[in-house]
XYZ file of C-alpha atoms in Angstrom:
586
model
C -62.575 -6.992 22.789
C -59.141 -6.768 21.645
C -56.532 -9.482 22.460
C -53.625 -8.345 24.739
C -50.521 -10.173 24.007
C -49.221 -12.321 26.504
C -46.112 -11.108 28.942
C -43.875 -13.860 27.275
C -44.737 -12.627 23.787
C -43.962 -9.192 24.985
C -40.451 -10.232 26.169
C -39.818 -11.898 22.976
C -40.888 -8.892 20.694
C -38.658 -6.727 23.075
C -35.616 -9.116 22.889
C -36.058 -9.342 19.265
C -35.998 -5.457 19.050
C -32.753 -5.285 21.198
C -31.179 -8.215 18.844
C -31.953 -6.470 15.628
C -30.624 -2.968 16.985
C -27.349 -4.792 17.975
C -27.152 -6.364 14.754
C -27.358 -3.231 12.951
C -25.000 -1.317 15.153
C -22.241 -4.222 14.966
C -22.631 -5.271 11.714
C -19.877 -3.318 10.457
C -17.619 -4.783 13.152
C -18.841 -8.244 12.143
C -17.823 -7.706 8.730
C -14.586 -6.420 9.975
C -14.979 -2.771 8.878
C -14.660 0.397 11.043
C -15.380 3.899 10.953
C -12.303 5.812 11.337
C -12.929 9.476 12.843
C -10.589 12.429 12.201
C -10.902 15.969 13.380
C -8.753 18.115 11.504
C -8.111 22.196 11.442
C -6.315 23.707 8.385
C -4.280 26.709 8.992
C -0.878 28.457 7.765
C 2.095 27.780 9.889
C 5.555 29.029 9.882
C 7.812 25.951 8.905
C 11.386 25.117 7.483
C 10.719 22.415 5.027
C 14.171 22.709 3.314
C 15.912 24.516 6.070
C 14.587 28.065 5.109
C 11.648 29.199 7.305
C 8.356 29.905 5.226
C 4.795 29.911 5.543
C 2.938 26.174 4.838
C -0.597 25.319 5.078
C -0.783 22.623 7.700
C -3.275 20.315 9.400
C -3.414 20.178 13.247
C -0.036 21.824 13.431
C 1.825 19.495 11.347
C 3.251 19.368 7.765
C 2.657 17.400 5.851
C -0.837 16.668 7.220
C -1.603 13.361 9.266
C -1.455 10.063 7.641
C -5.017 8.543 7.555
C -4.507 4.807 7.887
C -7.571 2.479 7.212
C -8.573 -1.019 6.179
C -10.336 -1.888 2.945
C -14.236 -1.587 3.583
C -13.791 1.002 6.202
C -15.628 4.272 6.489
C -13.474 7.553 6.761
C -14.895 10.516 8.747
C -12.871 13.508 8.609
C -14.344 16.743 10.115
C -12.597 19.722 8.530
C -12.475 22.877 10.015
C -11.284 25.935 8.026
C -8.996 28.137 10.108
C -7.306 30.022 7.288
C -7.903 33.622 7.869
C -9.496 34.852 4.442
C -9.612 31.767 1.939
C -11.958 28.906 1.237
C -10.471 25.212 1.544
C -11.452 21.803 0.170
C -9.406 18.473 0.390
C -9.613 15.872 -2.506
C -9.024 12.303 -1.554
C -7.028 11.241 -4.424
C -7.633 7.553 -5.845
C -10.732 7.029 -3.730
C -13.327 6.439 -6.157
C -16.149 7.948 -3.862
C -18.822 5.289 -4.979
C -22.069 6.601 -3.586
C -20.426 9.937 -2.306
C -19.495 12.208 -5.078
C -20.150 15.122 -2.927
C -16.971 14.073 -0.903
C -14.567 14.217 -3.830
C -13.306 17.628 -2.738
C -13.135 19.355 -6.053
C -14.083 23.028 -5.652
C -16.746 24.043 -8.028
C -16.988 20.659 -9.508
C -18.075 18.193 -6.518
C -18.750 21.103 -3.752
C -18.472 24.517 -2.623
C -15.253 25.680 -0.808
C -15.506 25.645 2.928
C -15.232 29.210 4.107
C -13.149 30.430 6.924
C -14.520 29.441 10.165
C -16.873 26.835 8.741
C -16.588 22.787 9.215
C -17.363 20.551 6.676
C -17.811 16.759 7.150
C -16.121 14.138 4.506
C -17.431 10.854 4.832
C -16.676 8.241 2.240
C -15.893 4.635 2.134
C -12.427 3.393 1.263
C -13.339 0.108 -0.833
C -9.900 -0.911 -2.034
C -6.447 -1.428 -0.442
C -3.837 0.788 -1.790
C -1.529 3.643 -1.384
C -3.111 6.980 -1.642
C -2.715 10.497 -0.664
C -4.931 13.719 -0.361
C -4.371 17.373 -1.050
C -5.888 20.852 -1.442
C -7.990 21.088 -4.529
C -8.651 24.945 -4.627
C -6.297 27.476 -6.280
C -2.823 26.317 -5.603
C -3.308 24.974 -2.212
C -0.947 21.954 -2.817
C 1.758 24.106 -3.676
C 1.157 25.563 -0.312
C 1.659 22.274 1.362
C -1.628 21.201 2.085
C -1.232 17.332 1.435
C -0.902 14.208 3.279
C -0.609 10.289 3.102
C -3.814 8.152 2.655
C -2.822 4.348 3.221
C -5.464 1.614 2.879
C -4.536 -1.796 4.105
C -6.109 -5.119 3.033
C -9.186 -6.123 4.680
C -9.032 -8.004 8.096
C -8.165 -11.515 7.071
C -7.164 -11.003 3.471
C -3.590 -10.910 2.434
C -1.659 -9.070 0.007
C -0.217 -11.091 -3.155
C 3.601 -10.510 -1.837
C 5.596 -10.928 1.471
C 7.387 -7.931 3.447
C 8.952 -7.791 6.714
C 8.362 -3.950 7.299
C 7.223 -1.072 5.781
C 8.033 2.651 4.885
C 5.970 5.433 3.408
C 7.728 8.229 1.314
C 5.387 11.018 0.047
C 7.268 13.141 -2.510
C 6.602 16.840 -3.295
C 8.549 20.191 -4.580
C 8.848 23.153 -3.078
C 9.261 26.902 -3.754
C 10.124 29.744 -1.718
C 7.850 32.071 -3.629
C 4.382 31.868 -2.089
C 1.521 29.859 -3.793
C -0.369 33.131 -4.012
C 2.354 35.009 -5.526
C 2.667 31.934 -7.850
C -1.043 32.286 -8.916
C -0.723 35.852 -9.422
C 2.261 35.328 -11.697
C 0.413 32.741 -13.727
C -2.535 35.059 -14.105
C -0.529 37.981 -15.034
C -0.260 39.532 -18.607
C 2.696 38.663 -19.612
C 2.867 35.490 -17.322
C 5.454 35.289 -14.658
C 6.254 31.699 -14.510
C 7.404 30.753 -11.091
C 10.516 28.855 -12.223
C 11.703 25.318 -10.704
C 11.255 24.379 -7.502
C 13.969 25.413 -4.966
C 14.057 21.928 -3.433
C 12.660 18.506 -3.405
C 11.158 17.050 -0.445
C 10.490 13.578 1.088
C 7.724 13.396 3.684
C 7.937 17.263 3.939
C 11.698 17.432 4.553
C 14.522 18.934 2.087
C 17.581 20.694 2.109
C 18.100 24.135 0.459
C 21.359 26.014 1.704
C 23.107 22.601 2.437
C 23.514 19.275 1.183
C 23.846 15.830 2.774
C 26.150 14.967 -0.127
C 28.666 17.783 -0.055
C 31.591 15.645 -0.131
C 30.574 14.550 -3.663
C 29.545 17.856 -5.388
C 31.478 20.416 -7.197
C 29.170 22.912 -5.745
C 29.987 25.604 -2.964
C 27.117 23.801 -0.998
C 28.016 23.143 2.583
C 27.624 20.025 4.474
C 24.239 19.751 6.396
C 24.640 18.796 9.887
C 21.608 17.954 11.893
C 20.854 16.815 15.408
C 17.837 15.184 13.932
C 15.187 17.511 15.493
C 15.168 19.920 12.745
C 11.910 20.239 10.643
C 14.230 19.844 7.457
C 16.171 16.859 9.013
C 15.829 13.764 6.652
C 13.677 10.778 8.047
C 16.434 7.966 8.035
C 15.168 4.816 6.440
C 16.455 2.204 9.344
C 16.425 -1.383 8.012
C 17.622 -4.592 9.174
C 19.985 -6.795 7.101
C 18.316 -9.659 4.762
C 14.736 -8.363 5.058
C 12.106 -7.312 2.585
C 10.584 -3.817 2.983
C 7.524 -2.340 1.309
C 8.408 1.247 0.230
C 5.035 3.098 -0.240
C 5.697 6.039 -2.903
C 3.301 8.860 -3.929
C 4.030 11.972 -5.607
C 2.144 15.118 -4.942
C 4.581 17.391 -6.625
C 3.103 20.586 -7.961
C 5.470 20.714 -11.179
C 8.279 18.022 -11.154
C 8.389 14.608 -12.414
C 10.902 12.422 -10.558
C 13.335 9.677 -10.780
C 13.684 7.613 -7.693
C 16.746 5.529 -7.085
C 18.393 3.510 -4.222
C 22.221 3.358 -4.171
C 23.409 -0.305 -5.048
C 19.876 -1.853 -4.541
C 17.143 -2.783 -6.795
C 13.397 -2.289 -6.342
C 10.448 -4.619 -7.608
C 7.404 -2.708 -8.426
C 4.296 -4.564 -7.141
C 1.460 -1.729 -7.039
C 0.412 1.366 -9.190
C -2.360 3.649 -8.117
C -3.979 1.126 -5.910
C -3.725 -1.735 -8.019
C -1.676 -4.853 -8.183
C 0.818 -5.122 -11.026
C 2.843 -7.801 -12.379
C 6.020 -7.497 -10.445
C 9.377 -6.432 -12.482
C 12.813 -5.518 -11.178
C 14.267 -1.922 -11.492
C 17.072 0.059 -10.942
C 15.575 3.387 -10.900
C 11.954 4.454 -11.662
C 9.883 7.415 -12.765
C 6.978 8.780 -10.964
C 4.817 11.781 -12.026
C 2.893 14.007 -10.064
C -0.405 11.995 -8.863
C 1.020 8.632 -9.201
C 1.495 6.269 -6.600
C 3.309 2.613 -6.425
C 4.446 0.369 -3.906
C 7.788 -1.374 -4.409
C 9.823 -4.095 -2.627
C 13.170 -3.660 -1.201
C 15.504 -6.476 -0.017
C 18.385 -5.407 2.138
C 20.917 -7.887 0.906
C 23.797 -5.340 0.557
C 26.744 -4.932 2.612
C 25.458 -4.134 6.218
C 28.617 -2.369 7.072
C 27.774 0.459 4.603
C 25.003 3.067 4.324
C 23.059 3.844 1.011
C 21.671 6.860 -0.406
C 17.862 7.360 -1.343
C 17.578 9.843 -4.022
C 14.910 11.758 -6.008
C 15.931 13.731 -9.226
C 13.737 15.859 -11.589
C 12.665 14.361 -15.135
C 11.106 15.980 -18.108
C 12.557 19.479 -17.420
C 16.008 20.728 -17.278
C 17.086 20.168 -13.879
C 17.568 23.336 -11.807
C 16.573 21.882 -8.573
C 19.344 19.955 -6.420
C 18.547 16.020 -5.782
C 16.401 15.322 -2.769
C 18.515 12.965 -0.478
C 17.567 10.859 2.683
C 19.555 7.469 3.817
C 18.992 3.955 4.085
C 20.604 3.099 7.058
C 21.575 -0.642 8.043
C 21.290 -0.992 11.704
C 24.232 -3.129 12.101
C 26.098 -0.485 10.296
C 29.115 0.284 12.797
C 30.371 3.585 11.798
C 29.361 6.725 13.789
C 28.882 8.606 10.673
C 25.537 7.914 8.872
C 26.779 9.513 5.557
C 27.268 6.841 2.717
C 30.744 6.313 1.428
C 29.860 6.397 -2.057
C 28.063 9.209 -4.469
C 24.435 9.341 -4.664
C 22.923 7.646 -7.582
C 23.124 9.248 -11.228
C 19.731 10.075 -12.671
C 19.014 9.334 -16.321
C 19.393 12.637 -18.388
C 16.304 14.666 -17.923
C 15.366 14.353 -21.404
C 15.989 10.613 -21.718
C 12.282 10.010 -22.668
C 13.200 6.484 -24.044
C 14.312 5.428 -20.485
C 10.937 6.892 -19.192
C 9.146 4.865 -21.651
C 10.691 1.621 -21.178
C 9.645 1.821 -17.449
C 6.128 3.024 -18.409
C 5.394 0.086 -20.666
C 6.538 -2.626 -18.044
C 3.680 -1.658 -15.949
C 1.212 -4.544 -16.724
C -1.859 -5.575 -14.670
C -1.549 -8.799 -12.106
C -3.822 -11.674 -13.006
C -7.440 -11.106 -11.292
C -7.219 -7.206 -12.264
C -10.590 -6.374 -14.015
C -10.290 -6.640 -17.810
C -11.250 -3.816 -20.000
C -14.394 -4.203 -22.224
C -13.483 -5.243 -25.778
C -15.199 -2.663 -27.420
C -16.169 1.065 -26.719
C -19.317 3.255 -27.238
C -17.533 6.456 -27.453
C -14.232 8.049 -28.012
C -13.019 11.435 -27.145
C -9.911 12.868 -28.410
C -8.388 15.664 -26.187
C -5.626 17.870 -27.598
C -3.281 19.469 -25.138
C -2.296 22.789 -26.193
C -0.755 26.015 -24.985
C -2.441 28.979 -26.262
C -3.072 32.763 -25.893
C -6.460 34.208 -24.733
C -6.461 37.992 -24.994
C -2.734 37.891 -24.312
C -2.977 35.606 -21.528
C -0.979 32.451 -21.469
C -3.178 29.449 -21.031
C -3.414 25.648 -21.518
C -6.577 24.436 -23.525
C -8.070 21.224 -24.378
C -9.640 21.033 -28.065
C -8.954 24.830 -27.735
C -10.945 25.519 -24.786
C -9.463 26.738 -21.393
C -11.357 25.344 -18.391
C -12.823 28.081 -16.084
C -14.686 26.555 -13.186
C -18.208 28.252 -12.490
C -19.461 29.559 -9.107
C -21.947 26.704 -9.061
C -20.847 23.078 -8.458
C -21.349 21.271 -11.400
C -22.744 18.331 -9.330
C -25.345 20.694 -7.898
C -26.006 22.190 -11.064
C -26.701 18.917 -12.820
C -28.626 17.309 -9.903
C -31.227 20.098 -9.759
C -31.357 20.966 -13.444
C -30.127 24.342 -13.198
C -29.334 25.153 -17.034
C -27.733 28.438 -16.673
C -24.709 27.504 -14.262
C -22.274 26.687 -16.982
C -22.058 26.369 -20.789
C -24.723 24.482 -22.077
C -22.876 23.742 -25.557
C -21.107 20.403 -25.784
C -17.460 20.666 -25.524
C -15.719 19.273 -28.839
C -14.797 15.522 -28.777
C -12.095 15.841 -31.446
C -9.880 18.407 -33.003
C -9.139 19.267 -36.711
C -7.739 16.758 -38.717
C -5.284 18.766 -40.379
C -3.748 20.059 -36.771
C -0.001 19.271 -36.846
C 0.881 18.341 -33.343
C 4.813 18.429 -34.099
C 4.789 22.360 -34.770
C 3.447 25.517 -33.135
C -0.077 26.278 -34.118
C -0.945 28.445 -37.029
C -3.695 30.396 -34.739
C -2.240 30.138 -31.174
C -5.600 31.857 -29.688
C -8.071 29.948 -27.799
C -11.194 30.431 -25.540
C -12.575 29.713 -22.268
C -14.982 27.006 -21.601
C -17.248 25.692 -18.892
C -19.065 22.870 -20.564
C -19.458 19.243 -19.533
C -18.784 15.939 -21.255
C -22.197 14.055 -20.305
C -21.547 10.316 -20.634
C -24.145 7.675 -20.656
C -24.426 5.785 -17.394
C -22.492 2.439 -17.819
C -21.193 2.926 -21.062
C -17.535 2.350 -22.152
C -15.491 5.516 -22.980
C -12.290 5.804 -24.723
C -10.123 9.243 -24.102
C -7.107 9.826 -26.528
C -4.859 12.109 -24.645
C -2.863 13.828 -27.636
C 0.085 15.981 -26.683
C 1.330 18.521 -29.203
C 3.921 21.365 -29.423
C 3.648 24.442 -26.923
C 3.874 27.884 -27.683
C 7.575 27.717 -28.263
C 9.177 25.772 -30.974
C 10.561 22.434 -30.536
C 8.633 22.357 -27.025
C 6.409 19.785 -25.787
C 6.064 18.949 -22.134
C 5.289 15.766 -20.052
C 1.581 15.949 -18.957
C 0.277 13.566 -16.265
C -3.784 13.281 -16.282
C -5.690 12.213 -13.258
C -9.185 10.992 -13.497
C -11.314 11.644 -10.293
C -13.943 8.952 -9.406
C -12.666 6.245 -11.784
C -9.857 3.924 -12.449
C -9.200 3.394 -16.190
C -7.222 0.983 -18.446
C -3.916 2.184 -20.152
C -4.218 0.595 -23.625
C -1.283 2.015 -25.044
C 1.210 4.851 -25.643
C 2.406 5.970 -29.224
C 4.478 8.686 -31.102
C 2.942 11.715 -33.006
C -0.544 11.808 -33.773
C -2.660 9.320 -32.944
C -5.045 7.483 -35.856
C -7.621 4.902 -35.639
C -5.034 2.546 -37.336
C -3.180 2.720 -33.951
C -5.825 0.630 -32.131
C -3.955 -2.718 -33.565
C -1.478 -1.933 -30.885
C -3.981 -1.617 -27.907
C -3.234 -3.775 -25.086
C -6.781 -5.355 -24.195
C -5.250 -8.542 -22.573
C -3.463 -6.833 -19.403
C -3.391 -3.239 -19.619
C -2.723 -1.491 -16.356
C -5.538 -0.253 -14.165
C -5.012 3.161 -13.049
C -6.187 6.833 -12.000
C -3.112 8.572 -13.482
C -1.404 8.386 -16.824
C 1.304 10.242 -18.356
C 1.376 11.834 -22.022
C 4.861 12.032 -23.104
C 5.978 14.979 -25.301
C 4.728 14.894 -28.979
C 2.822 11.543 -28.341
C -0.329 10.046 -27.223
C -1.669 8.029 -24.662
C -5.243 5.719 -25.033
C -7.371 5.175 -21.917
C -10.490 3.331 -21.527
C -13.047 3.575 -18.665
C -16.572 2.507 -17.746
C -18.829 5.572 -16.734
C -20.410 3.632 -13.690
C -19.885 6.076 -10.881
C -22.883 8.530 -10.759
C -21.628 12.040 -10.515
C -19.231 15.037 -11.943
C -15.881 14.352 -12.051
C -12.772 16.351 -12.865
C -10.122 14.898 -15.446
C -7.406 17.180 -15.629
C -3.467 17.494 -15.981
C -1.969 16.995 -12.439
C 0.599 19.806 -12.911
C -0.758 22.364 -10.787
C 0.135 25.491 -12.534
C -1.259 23.765 -15.874
C -4.727 22.949 -13.976
C -4.652 26.684 -12.790
C -4.178 27.736 -16.245
C -7.225 25.639 -17.593
C -5.715 22.234 -18.520
C -8.752 20.027 -17.577
C -12.151 18.911 -18.498
C -15.535 17.778 -16.660
C -17.018 14.490 -17.115
C -20.494 13.619 -15.696
C -22.732 10.423 -15.824
C -25.986 9.129 -13.997
C -26.303 12.401 -11.880
C -29.984 11.436 -11.497
C -28.788 8.694 -9.389
C -26.991 10.324 -7.005
C -28.681 10.246 -3.613
C -28.816 12.810 -1.046
C -26.097 15.616 -0.888
C -25.405 17.215 2.061
C -26.661 20.871 2.169
C -23.454 22.576 3.104
C -21.961 21.030 -0.004
C -23.800 23.285 -2.219
C -24.423 26.299 -0.304
C -22.654 28.826 -3.077
C -23.654 29.858 -6.410
C -27.302 29.412 -7.798
C -27.659 26.047 -5.532
C -27.133 28.380 -2.226
C -29.640 30.843 -3.804
C -31.942 27.930 -4.600
C -31.562 26.770 -0.966
C -32.261 30.355 0.558
C -35.276 30.728 -1.539
C -36.986 27.710 -0.518
C -36.009 27.627 2.918
C -33.277 25.375 2.373
C -34.969 22.843 0.573
C -34.493 22.204 -3.261
């Protein structure tokens, strides 16, 4: 005869179950973290970003898209519905490591299939580190079409920043063309190439001015003075401040092409964060910011409160054909009826004054407490950046291979060992020892490539980004490189061709920890990272036309450790056929 538990035992067991369920349900809350839910619809909208109406790619009827705000440790859920009539879409969460969720990185043909018109895809990921980030489209040239927005991660509940401030502003910087992104794509893919030219305007939080200027009284051009009521889509966002306060300015550049210089009239800034990592504070009068970079600076409003001051962005690294982007720092005690400052906007450094750029870049050093790099490396990969021809088409190439993305995402192909989804041949890890980076190549022809750099899991990898002369003589361009899924240490910069002897200038004591780094014309940049995040990850120039023309590579590590990937992330190409053949099961 079996024993029947007493009613008191049953009650205790029942209460224990209830307690355990509550513990699981509220464990996130107890730890101070939350799940943030967002429902987004991506669609085209008529908009006037620079006072001229064009079509933009917006989210929930907004341009730029909605700002995501979360705390470190939170989980973000974005339910993304594609309401574009004829094209797919993905969104990349720039600077978020996606530890454990490589399928949510939002890179078409690398981490996932595109979300087709009418479909919905759920992005789910953890934001584990406070900082200034952003998101953007990562399919075709949808970033150029306006698919971007800010992603701000505050410190976890109870934690404090290593600096004090009284208020905060967020400036998302971008460039804007009157030619559609589809026209730009076609021109770049044509033979001969049709370059889209320089942007018509620079935008701050999606607002700029093309057919008028805020500073007409200070220019020699025929531009008229802008007159705004404040409700126009192109009216500047005024930064309203109180005297004798300290403000944090969060800056992020989602430009498709332009490198920028930012300045605030008669005010200095203190740089305290770069790409979501704290840096040793240093003071500047102006600063360069390249596509893909983000910063926080502290601004103290200690100037004459009876005046207003310009906030300006100007083009760097390319001969400027685009007017300054302007808005106004408005002291609330300012007594005058006009907001327009009485002094002219700041004058930017000459566009090709790279000495100025390098002095700023080399001042960026990690704050004490930042992870330090391993002192040795297991592998070194040298990536030569060149402009080439393939069958008469103009391309960008890395070690003479121009990246073409396959129809099957690398993540799915590697996870399920589909060997014929991309090139099985290993891409080259170095370039010819006699290659002259200072002059046009003797042979300017290249080839297409779809290979993957397979990295040993948890190994330390050095990457040497080597710049070179482009197709035209005496031409070498700035390239900001962004690594998905990781932060890296920037060990150093140099002129000319890198050699192993240059290792003696590597900074192993306090190198900045970042996700985007620039290589200057005819120079090199040395990076180090640990391949500790299972997945397949893009590493590419963040200038959108350059990536579209093949300027990128793919790294993969520990893919066998990747957990379950949502079915809808891999329903294209060979993985999609595999699912269909196995009733949806691999």
